[in-house]
Short mmCIF file of C-alpha atoms in Angstrom, two decimals:
data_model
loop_
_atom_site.label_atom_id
_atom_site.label_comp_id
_atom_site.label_asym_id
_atom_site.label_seq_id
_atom_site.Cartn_x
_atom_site.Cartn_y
_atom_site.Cartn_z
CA UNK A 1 -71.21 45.12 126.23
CA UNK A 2 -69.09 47.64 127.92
CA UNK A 3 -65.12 45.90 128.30
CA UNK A 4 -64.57 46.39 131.61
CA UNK A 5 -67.91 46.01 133.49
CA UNK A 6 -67.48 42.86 135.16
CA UNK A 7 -65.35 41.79 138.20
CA UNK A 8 -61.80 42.12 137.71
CA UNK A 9 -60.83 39.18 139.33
CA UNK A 10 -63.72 36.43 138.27
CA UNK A 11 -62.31 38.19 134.55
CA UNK A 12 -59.15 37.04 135.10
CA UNK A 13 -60.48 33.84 136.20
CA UNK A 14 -62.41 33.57 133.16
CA UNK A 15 -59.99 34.01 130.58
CA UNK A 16 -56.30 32.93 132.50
CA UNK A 17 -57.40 29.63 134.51
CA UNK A 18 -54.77 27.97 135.96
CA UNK A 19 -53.16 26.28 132.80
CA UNK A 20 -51.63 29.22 131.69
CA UNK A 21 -48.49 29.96 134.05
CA UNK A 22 -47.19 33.04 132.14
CA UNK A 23 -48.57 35.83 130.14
CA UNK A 24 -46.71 34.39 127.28
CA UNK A 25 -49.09 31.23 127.67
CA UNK A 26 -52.20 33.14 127.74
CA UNK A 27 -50.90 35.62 124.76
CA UNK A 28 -49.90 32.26 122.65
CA UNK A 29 -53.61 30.95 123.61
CA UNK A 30 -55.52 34.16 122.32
CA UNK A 31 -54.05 34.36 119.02
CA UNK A 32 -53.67 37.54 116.92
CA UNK A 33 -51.22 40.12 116.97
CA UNK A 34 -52.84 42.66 119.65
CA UNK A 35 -53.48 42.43 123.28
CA UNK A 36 -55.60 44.73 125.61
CA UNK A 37 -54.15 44.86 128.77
CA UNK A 38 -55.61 46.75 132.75
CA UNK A 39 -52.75 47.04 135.89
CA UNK A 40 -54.53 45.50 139.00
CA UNK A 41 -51.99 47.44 140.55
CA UNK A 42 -51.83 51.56 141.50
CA UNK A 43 -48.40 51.35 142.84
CA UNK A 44 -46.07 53.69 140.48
CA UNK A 45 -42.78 51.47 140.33
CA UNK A 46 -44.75 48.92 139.53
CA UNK A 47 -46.56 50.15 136.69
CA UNK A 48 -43.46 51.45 135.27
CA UNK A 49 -41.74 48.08 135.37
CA UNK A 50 -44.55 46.45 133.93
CA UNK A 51 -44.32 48.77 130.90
CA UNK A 52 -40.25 47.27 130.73
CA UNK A 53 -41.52 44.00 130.98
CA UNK A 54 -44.16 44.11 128.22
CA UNK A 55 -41.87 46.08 126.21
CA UNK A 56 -39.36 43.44 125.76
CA UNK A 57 -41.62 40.64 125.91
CA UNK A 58 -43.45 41.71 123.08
CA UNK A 59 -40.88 43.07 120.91
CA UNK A 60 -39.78 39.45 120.46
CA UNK A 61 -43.05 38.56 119.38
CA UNK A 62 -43.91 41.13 117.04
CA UNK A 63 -47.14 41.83 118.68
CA UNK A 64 -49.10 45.28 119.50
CA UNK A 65 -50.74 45.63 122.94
CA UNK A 66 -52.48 48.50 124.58
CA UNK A 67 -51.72 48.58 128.57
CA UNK A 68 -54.52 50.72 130.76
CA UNK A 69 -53.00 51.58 134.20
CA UNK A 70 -53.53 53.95 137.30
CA UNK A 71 -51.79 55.31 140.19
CA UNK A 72 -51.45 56.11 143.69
CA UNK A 73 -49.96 59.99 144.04
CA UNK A 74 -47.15 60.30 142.59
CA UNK A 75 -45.09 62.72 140.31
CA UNK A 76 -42.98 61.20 137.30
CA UNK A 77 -40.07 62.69 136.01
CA UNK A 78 -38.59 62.14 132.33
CA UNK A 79 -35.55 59.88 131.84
CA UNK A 80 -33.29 63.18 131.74
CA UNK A 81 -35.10 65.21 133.80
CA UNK A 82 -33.75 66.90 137.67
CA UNK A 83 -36.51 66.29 140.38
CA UNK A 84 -35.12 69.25 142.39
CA UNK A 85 -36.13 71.48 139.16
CA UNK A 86 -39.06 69.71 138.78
CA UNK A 87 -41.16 69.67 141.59
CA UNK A 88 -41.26 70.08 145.50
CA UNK A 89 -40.19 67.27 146.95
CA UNK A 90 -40.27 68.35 150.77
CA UNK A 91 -44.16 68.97 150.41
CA UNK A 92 -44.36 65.77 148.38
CA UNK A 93 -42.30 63.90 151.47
CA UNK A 94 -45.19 65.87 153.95
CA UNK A 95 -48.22 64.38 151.54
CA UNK A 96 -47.00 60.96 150.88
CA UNK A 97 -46.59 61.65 146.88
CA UNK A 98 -44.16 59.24 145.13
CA UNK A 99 -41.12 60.51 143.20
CA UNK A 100 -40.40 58.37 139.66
CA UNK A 101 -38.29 58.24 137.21
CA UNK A 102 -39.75 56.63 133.79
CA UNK A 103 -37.52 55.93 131.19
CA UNK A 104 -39.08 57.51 128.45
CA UNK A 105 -37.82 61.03 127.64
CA UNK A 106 -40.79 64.62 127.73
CA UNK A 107 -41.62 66.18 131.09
CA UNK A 108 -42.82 65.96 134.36
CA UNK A 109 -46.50 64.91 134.93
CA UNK A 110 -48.74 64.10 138.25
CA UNK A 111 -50.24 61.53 138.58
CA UNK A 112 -53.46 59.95 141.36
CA UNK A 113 -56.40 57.71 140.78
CA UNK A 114 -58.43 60.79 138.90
CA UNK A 115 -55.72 60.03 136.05
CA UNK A 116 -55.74 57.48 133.03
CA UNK A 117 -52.54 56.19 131.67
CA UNK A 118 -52.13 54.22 128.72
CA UNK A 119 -49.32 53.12 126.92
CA UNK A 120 -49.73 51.84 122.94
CA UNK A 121 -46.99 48.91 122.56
CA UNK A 122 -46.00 48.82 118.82
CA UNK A 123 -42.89 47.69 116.41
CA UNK A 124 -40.73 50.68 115.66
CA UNK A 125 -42.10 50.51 112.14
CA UNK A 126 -45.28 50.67 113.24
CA UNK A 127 -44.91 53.83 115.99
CA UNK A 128 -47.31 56.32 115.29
CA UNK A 129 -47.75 58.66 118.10
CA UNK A 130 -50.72 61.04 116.14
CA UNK A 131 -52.62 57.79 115.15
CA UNK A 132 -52.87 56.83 118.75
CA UNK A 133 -54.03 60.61 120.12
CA UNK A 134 -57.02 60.15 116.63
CA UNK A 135 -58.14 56.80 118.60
CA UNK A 136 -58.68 58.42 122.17
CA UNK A 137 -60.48 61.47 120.48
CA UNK A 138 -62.59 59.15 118.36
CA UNK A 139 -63.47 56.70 121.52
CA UNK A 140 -64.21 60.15 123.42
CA UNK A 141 -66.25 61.48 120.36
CA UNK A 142 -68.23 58.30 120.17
CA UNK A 143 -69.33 59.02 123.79
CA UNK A 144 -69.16 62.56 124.14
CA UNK A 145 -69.92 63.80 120.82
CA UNK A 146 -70.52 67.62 122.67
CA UNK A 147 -66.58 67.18 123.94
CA UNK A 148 -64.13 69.68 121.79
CA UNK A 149 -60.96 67.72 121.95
CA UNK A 150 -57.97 68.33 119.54
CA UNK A 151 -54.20 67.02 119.37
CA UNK A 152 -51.46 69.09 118.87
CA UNK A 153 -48.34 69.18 117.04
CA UNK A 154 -46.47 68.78 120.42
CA UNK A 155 -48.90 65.40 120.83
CA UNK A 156 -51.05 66.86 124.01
CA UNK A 157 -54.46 66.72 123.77
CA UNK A 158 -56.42 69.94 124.65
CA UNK A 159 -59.77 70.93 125.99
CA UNK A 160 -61.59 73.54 124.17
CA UNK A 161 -58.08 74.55 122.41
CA UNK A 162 -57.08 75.92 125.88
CA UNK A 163 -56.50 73.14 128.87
CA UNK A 164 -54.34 69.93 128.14
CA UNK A 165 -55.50 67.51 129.42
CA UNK A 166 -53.16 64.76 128.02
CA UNK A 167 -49.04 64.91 127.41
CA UNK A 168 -47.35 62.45 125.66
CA UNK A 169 -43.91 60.36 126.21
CA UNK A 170 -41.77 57.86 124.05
CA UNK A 171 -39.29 55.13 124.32
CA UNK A 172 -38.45 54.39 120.72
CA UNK A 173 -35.57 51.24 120.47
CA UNK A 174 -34.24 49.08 117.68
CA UNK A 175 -36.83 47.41 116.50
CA UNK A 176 -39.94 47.96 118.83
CA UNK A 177 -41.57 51.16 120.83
CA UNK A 178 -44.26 52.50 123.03
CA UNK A 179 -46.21 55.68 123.33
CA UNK A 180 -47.59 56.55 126.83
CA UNK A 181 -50.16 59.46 127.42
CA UNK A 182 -52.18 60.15 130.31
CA UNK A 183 -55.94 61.63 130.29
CA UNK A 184 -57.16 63.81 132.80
CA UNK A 185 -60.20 62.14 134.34
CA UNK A 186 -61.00 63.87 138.04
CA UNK A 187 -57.21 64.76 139.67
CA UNK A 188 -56.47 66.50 142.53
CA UNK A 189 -55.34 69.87 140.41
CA UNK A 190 -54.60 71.47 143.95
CA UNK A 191 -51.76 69.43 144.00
CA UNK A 192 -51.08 68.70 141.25
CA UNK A 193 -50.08 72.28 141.00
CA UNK A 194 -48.61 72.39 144.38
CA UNK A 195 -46.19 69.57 143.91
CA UNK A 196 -44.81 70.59 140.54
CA UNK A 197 -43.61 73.87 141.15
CA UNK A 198 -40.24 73.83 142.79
CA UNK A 199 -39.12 76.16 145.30
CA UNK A 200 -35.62 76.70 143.94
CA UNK A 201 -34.45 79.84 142.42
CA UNK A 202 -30.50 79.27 142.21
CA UNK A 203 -30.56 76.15 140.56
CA UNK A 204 -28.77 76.08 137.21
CA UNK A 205 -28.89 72.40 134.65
CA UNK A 206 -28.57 71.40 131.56
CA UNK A 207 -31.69 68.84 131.90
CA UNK A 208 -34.63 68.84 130.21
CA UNK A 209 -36.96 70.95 131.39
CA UNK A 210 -41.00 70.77 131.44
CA UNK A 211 -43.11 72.85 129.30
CA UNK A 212 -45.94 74.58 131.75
CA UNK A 213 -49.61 74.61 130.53
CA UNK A 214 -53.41 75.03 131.76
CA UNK A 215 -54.95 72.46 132.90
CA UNK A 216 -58.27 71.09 133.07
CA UNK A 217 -60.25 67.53 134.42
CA UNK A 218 -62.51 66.43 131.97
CA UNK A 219 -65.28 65.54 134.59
CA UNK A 220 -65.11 69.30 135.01
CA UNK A 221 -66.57 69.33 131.35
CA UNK A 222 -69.08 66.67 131.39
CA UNK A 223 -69.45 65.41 135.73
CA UNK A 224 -70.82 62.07 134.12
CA UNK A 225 -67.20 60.75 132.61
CA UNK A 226 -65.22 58.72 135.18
CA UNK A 227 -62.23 56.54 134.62
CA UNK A 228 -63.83 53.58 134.33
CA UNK A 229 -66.06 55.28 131.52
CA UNK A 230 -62.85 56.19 129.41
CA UNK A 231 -61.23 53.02 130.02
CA UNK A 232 -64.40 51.61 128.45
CA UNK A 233 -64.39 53.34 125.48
CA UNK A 234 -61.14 53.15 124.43
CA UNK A 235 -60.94 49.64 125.19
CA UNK A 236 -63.38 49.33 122.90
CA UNK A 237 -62.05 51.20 120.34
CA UNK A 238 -58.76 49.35 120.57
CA UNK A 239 -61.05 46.46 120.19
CA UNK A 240 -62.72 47.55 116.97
CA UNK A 241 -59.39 48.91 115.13
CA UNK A 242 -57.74 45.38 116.11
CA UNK A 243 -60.24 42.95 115.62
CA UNK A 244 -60.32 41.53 119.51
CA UNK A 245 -63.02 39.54 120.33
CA UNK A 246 -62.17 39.13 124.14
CA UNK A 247 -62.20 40.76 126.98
CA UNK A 248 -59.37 42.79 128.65
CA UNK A 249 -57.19 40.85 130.75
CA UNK A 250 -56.36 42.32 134.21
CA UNK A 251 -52.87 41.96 135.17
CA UNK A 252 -51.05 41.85 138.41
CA UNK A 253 -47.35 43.37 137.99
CA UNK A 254 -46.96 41.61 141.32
CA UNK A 255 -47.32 37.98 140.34
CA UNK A 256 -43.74 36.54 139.24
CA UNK A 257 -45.05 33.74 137.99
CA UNK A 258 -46.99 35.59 135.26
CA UNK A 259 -44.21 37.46 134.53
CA UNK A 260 -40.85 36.27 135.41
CA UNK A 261 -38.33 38.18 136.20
CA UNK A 262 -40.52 41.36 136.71
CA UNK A 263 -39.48 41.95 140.28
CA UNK A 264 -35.64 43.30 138.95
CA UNK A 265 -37.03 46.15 136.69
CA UNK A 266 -39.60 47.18 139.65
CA UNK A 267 -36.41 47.04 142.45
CA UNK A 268 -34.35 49.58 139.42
CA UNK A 269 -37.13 51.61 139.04
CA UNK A 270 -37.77 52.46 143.07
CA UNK A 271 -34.59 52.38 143.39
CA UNK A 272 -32.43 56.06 145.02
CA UNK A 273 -29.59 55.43 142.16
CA UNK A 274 -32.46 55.37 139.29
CA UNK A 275 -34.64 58.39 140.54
CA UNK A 276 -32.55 60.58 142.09
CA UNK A 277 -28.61 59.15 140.91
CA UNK A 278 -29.82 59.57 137.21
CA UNK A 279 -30.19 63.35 137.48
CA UNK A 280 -27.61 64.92 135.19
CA UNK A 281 -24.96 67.61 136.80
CA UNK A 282 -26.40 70.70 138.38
CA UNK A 283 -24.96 73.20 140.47
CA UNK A 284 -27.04 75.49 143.48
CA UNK A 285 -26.48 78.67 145.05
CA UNK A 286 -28.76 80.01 147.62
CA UNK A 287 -28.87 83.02 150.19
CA UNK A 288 -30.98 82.94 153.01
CA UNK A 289 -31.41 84.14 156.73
CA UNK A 290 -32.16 82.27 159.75
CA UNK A 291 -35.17 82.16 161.99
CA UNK A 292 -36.15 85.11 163.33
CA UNK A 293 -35.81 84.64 166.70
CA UNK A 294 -32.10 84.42 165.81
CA UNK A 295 -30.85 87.47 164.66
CA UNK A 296 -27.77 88.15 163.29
CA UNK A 297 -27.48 84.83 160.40
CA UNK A 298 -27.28 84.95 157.04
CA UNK A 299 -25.63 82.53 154.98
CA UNK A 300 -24.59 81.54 151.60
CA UNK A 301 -24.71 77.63 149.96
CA UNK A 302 -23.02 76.62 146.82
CA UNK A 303 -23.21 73.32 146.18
CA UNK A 304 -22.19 71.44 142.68
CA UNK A 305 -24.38 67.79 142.61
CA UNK A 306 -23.35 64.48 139.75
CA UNK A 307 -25.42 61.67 139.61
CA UNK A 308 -27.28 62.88 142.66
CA UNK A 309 -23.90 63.09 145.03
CA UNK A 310 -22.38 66.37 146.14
CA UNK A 311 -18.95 66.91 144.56
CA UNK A 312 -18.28 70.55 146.09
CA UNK A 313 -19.78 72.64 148.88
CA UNK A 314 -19.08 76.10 150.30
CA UNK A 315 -20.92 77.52 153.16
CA UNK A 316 -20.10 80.94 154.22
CA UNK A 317 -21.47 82.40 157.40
CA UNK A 318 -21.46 86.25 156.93
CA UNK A 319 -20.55 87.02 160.45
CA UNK A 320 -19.41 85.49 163.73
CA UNK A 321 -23.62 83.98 164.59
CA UNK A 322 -21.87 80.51 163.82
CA UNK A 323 -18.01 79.42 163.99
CA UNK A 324 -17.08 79.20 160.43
CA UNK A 325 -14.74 76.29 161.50
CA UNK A 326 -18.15 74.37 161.85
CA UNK A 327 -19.57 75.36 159.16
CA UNK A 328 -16.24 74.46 156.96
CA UNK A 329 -16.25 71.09 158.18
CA UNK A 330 -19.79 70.39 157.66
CA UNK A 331 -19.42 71.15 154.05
CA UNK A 332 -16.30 69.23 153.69
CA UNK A 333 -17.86 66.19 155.11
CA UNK A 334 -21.24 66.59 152.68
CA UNK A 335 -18.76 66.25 149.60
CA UNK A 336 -19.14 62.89 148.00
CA UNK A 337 -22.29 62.19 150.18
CA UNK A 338 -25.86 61.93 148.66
CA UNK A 339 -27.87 65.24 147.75
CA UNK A 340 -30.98 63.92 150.41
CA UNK A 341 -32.22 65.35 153.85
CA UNK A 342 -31.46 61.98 155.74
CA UNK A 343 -28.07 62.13 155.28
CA UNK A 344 -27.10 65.84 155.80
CA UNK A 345 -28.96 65.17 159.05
CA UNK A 346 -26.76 62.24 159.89
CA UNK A 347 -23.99 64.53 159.40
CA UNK A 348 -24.80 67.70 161.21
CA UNK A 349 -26.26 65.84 164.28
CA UNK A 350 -22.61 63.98 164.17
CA UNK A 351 -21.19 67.67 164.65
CA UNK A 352 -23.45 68.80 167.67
CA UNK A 353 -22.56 65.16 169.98
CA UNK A 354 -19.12 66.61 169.60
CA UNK A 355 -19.87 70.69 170.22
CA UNK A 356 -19.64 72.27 173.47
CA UNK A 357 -23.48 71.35 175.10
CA UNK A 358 -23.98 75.20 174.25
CA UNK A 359 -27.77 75.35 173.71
CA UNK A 360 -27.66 78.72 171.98
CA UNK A 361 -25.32 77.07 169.56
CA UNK A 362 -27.27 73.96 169.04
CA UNK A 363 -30.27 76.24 168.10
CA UNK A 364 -28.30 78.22 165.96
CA UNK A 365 -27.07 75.00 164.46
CA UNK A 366 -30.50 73.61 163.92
CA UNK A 367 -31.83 76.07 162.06
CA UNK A 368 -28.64 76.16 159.90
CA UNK A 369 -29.26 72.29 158.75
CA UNK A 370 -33.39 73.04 158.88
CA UNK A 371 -32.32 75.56 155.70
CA UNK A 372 -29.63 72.87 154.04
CA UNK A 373 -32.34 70.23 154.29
CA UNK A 374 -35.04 71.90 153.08
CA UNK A 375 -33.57 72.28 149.49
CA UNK A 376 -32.61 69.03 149.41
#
């Protein structure tokens, strides 16, 4: 009987009634040293801090548990990775994709409801990154036999030895670990290829940077696998290799009283000092003209950004289109100010209340803070 073909809800009736108050209850109740676990939820911060959550709630038990979660858009960057370098974030702001920061180390991924994340929830003894990649090729095997699906030494999983169509991520601590993949179901490879490619030429860091590869959907392969198919079989494989005789247990990261104290990590995680005041020291220098219709402007931005503030910032205006006295104080007033649209256009809409109502200078202006902005 297929894991996960029955009501989420009336599941999680059936197997948490309302005796058990915490996961720890229900975990205590099931015995064994493995749980299978399904997010209710498809909101990214969420997910992530439910991952923190299990991870040190199970590390003082000394048990294994396999989490199966989804998401809404979004894009997640590594622990020590720069989201300016990674992907476009304007477009992503236009779209209504979600910027994250996980805090497991490897590269940038995308991620929508056409995507399958799991994360294996061990003891650091018992981390094994290859032995997990063997279980999702033998639970797609067992239901695919025709698929031609292989793991590499960099721990992706690839599609006829040419299209990944799973990366891999670690958080390895003292005495406990997980291992999170995702699996390419039926995503939006448009853009997923749109978003990850950053516009930024002059951008120089010392973070880690993402390894590009081919991609490929595996309903693209075989139109009859869907999410909830895969989630099937490798529940049940987890099942078999573990011994579990229930069901999956559907989880809300939203419910407190399941899992005190939940709500902190999920306020860290969406949080602008995590995702964007984590990114490691990087400096930007870009030359660009203004609109068109405004002859004459050209202009060149160095900027140096820490912990996602500006520290320094030089803009030089090439000729007498804009006072330079303008421009000076503008970049004057960025330093020590977030790296972020919203504020630069606090800032330069500060300058024009106080400019001469000139409106061949406020358009000029405009289009000055239109480029600033749009790297940002």
């Amino acid at each position: 009987m297929p894991l996960l073909n029955v009501g989420l809800r009336a599941v999680w009736g059936g197997v948490c009634p309302a005796r058990y108050s915490s996961l720890a209850a229900w975990a205590e109740s099931q015995g064994g040293s493995a749980l299978l676990l399904k997010s209710l939820s498809t909101d990214i911060y969420q997910n992530l801090a439910l991952e923190d959550w299990l991870h040190d709630y199970l590390q003082s038990r000394q048990r294994q548990a396999l989490l199966l979660w989804r998401n809404g858009p979004a894009v997640v960057i590594g622990r020590h990775q720069n989201p300016w370098r990674e992907c476009n974030l304007k477009l992503m702001r236009e779209r209504g994709v979600r910027l994250s920061r996980r805090r497991s180390g490897g590269g940038t991924v995308y991620h929508d409801l056409g995507n399958l994340n799991l994360t294996f929830f061990t003891s650091r003894k018992g981390y094994d990154r290859r032995g997990n990649l063997e279980l999702l090729i033998s639970a797609l095997r067992r239901i695919r036999p025709h698929l031609d699906i292989l793991a590499t030494d960099r721990h992706d999983l690839l599609l006829n030895r040419a299209f990944k169509i799973s990366g891999t991520a670690s958080k390895i601590g003292r005495t406990s670990a997980y291992h999170h993949c995702t699996l390419l179901c039926n995503s939006d490879r448009s853009l997923l290829s749109s978003v990850l490619q950053s516009p930024h030429q002059g951008l120089e860091t010392n973070a880690t940077p993402s390894t590009p590869a081919p991609v490929k959907n595996l309903c693209q392969e075989d139109p009859t696998l869907t999410c909830d198919v895969l989630m099937d079989a490798i529940a049940a494989e987890y099942a078999k290799r573990h011994g579990l005789q229930s069901q999956i247990m559907p989880i809300d990261p939203g419910d407190h009283q399941l899992l005190p104290g939940i709500g902190k990590f999920t306020q860290e995680l969406k949080s602008w000092e995590w995702i964007y005041g984590r990114t490691p020291k990087f400096s930007i220098s870009h030359l660009f003209s203004l609109h068109r219709d405004l002859p004459g402007g050209e202009i060149k931005l160095n900027m140096s950004i820490n912990h996602g503030r500006i520290e320094s910032c030089s803009i030089e205006v090439f000729s007498d289109w804009l006072p330079s006295t303008m421009c000076d104080q503008l970049a004057s007033d960025l330093i020590g100010n977030r790296f972020c649209p919203t504020e630069t256009m606090v800032l330069a809409n500060a300058h024009l209340r106080v400019c001469s109502p000139d409106n061949e200078l406020h358009n000029k202006w405009n289009a000055l803070c239109e480029q600033v902005t749009a790297i940002m």
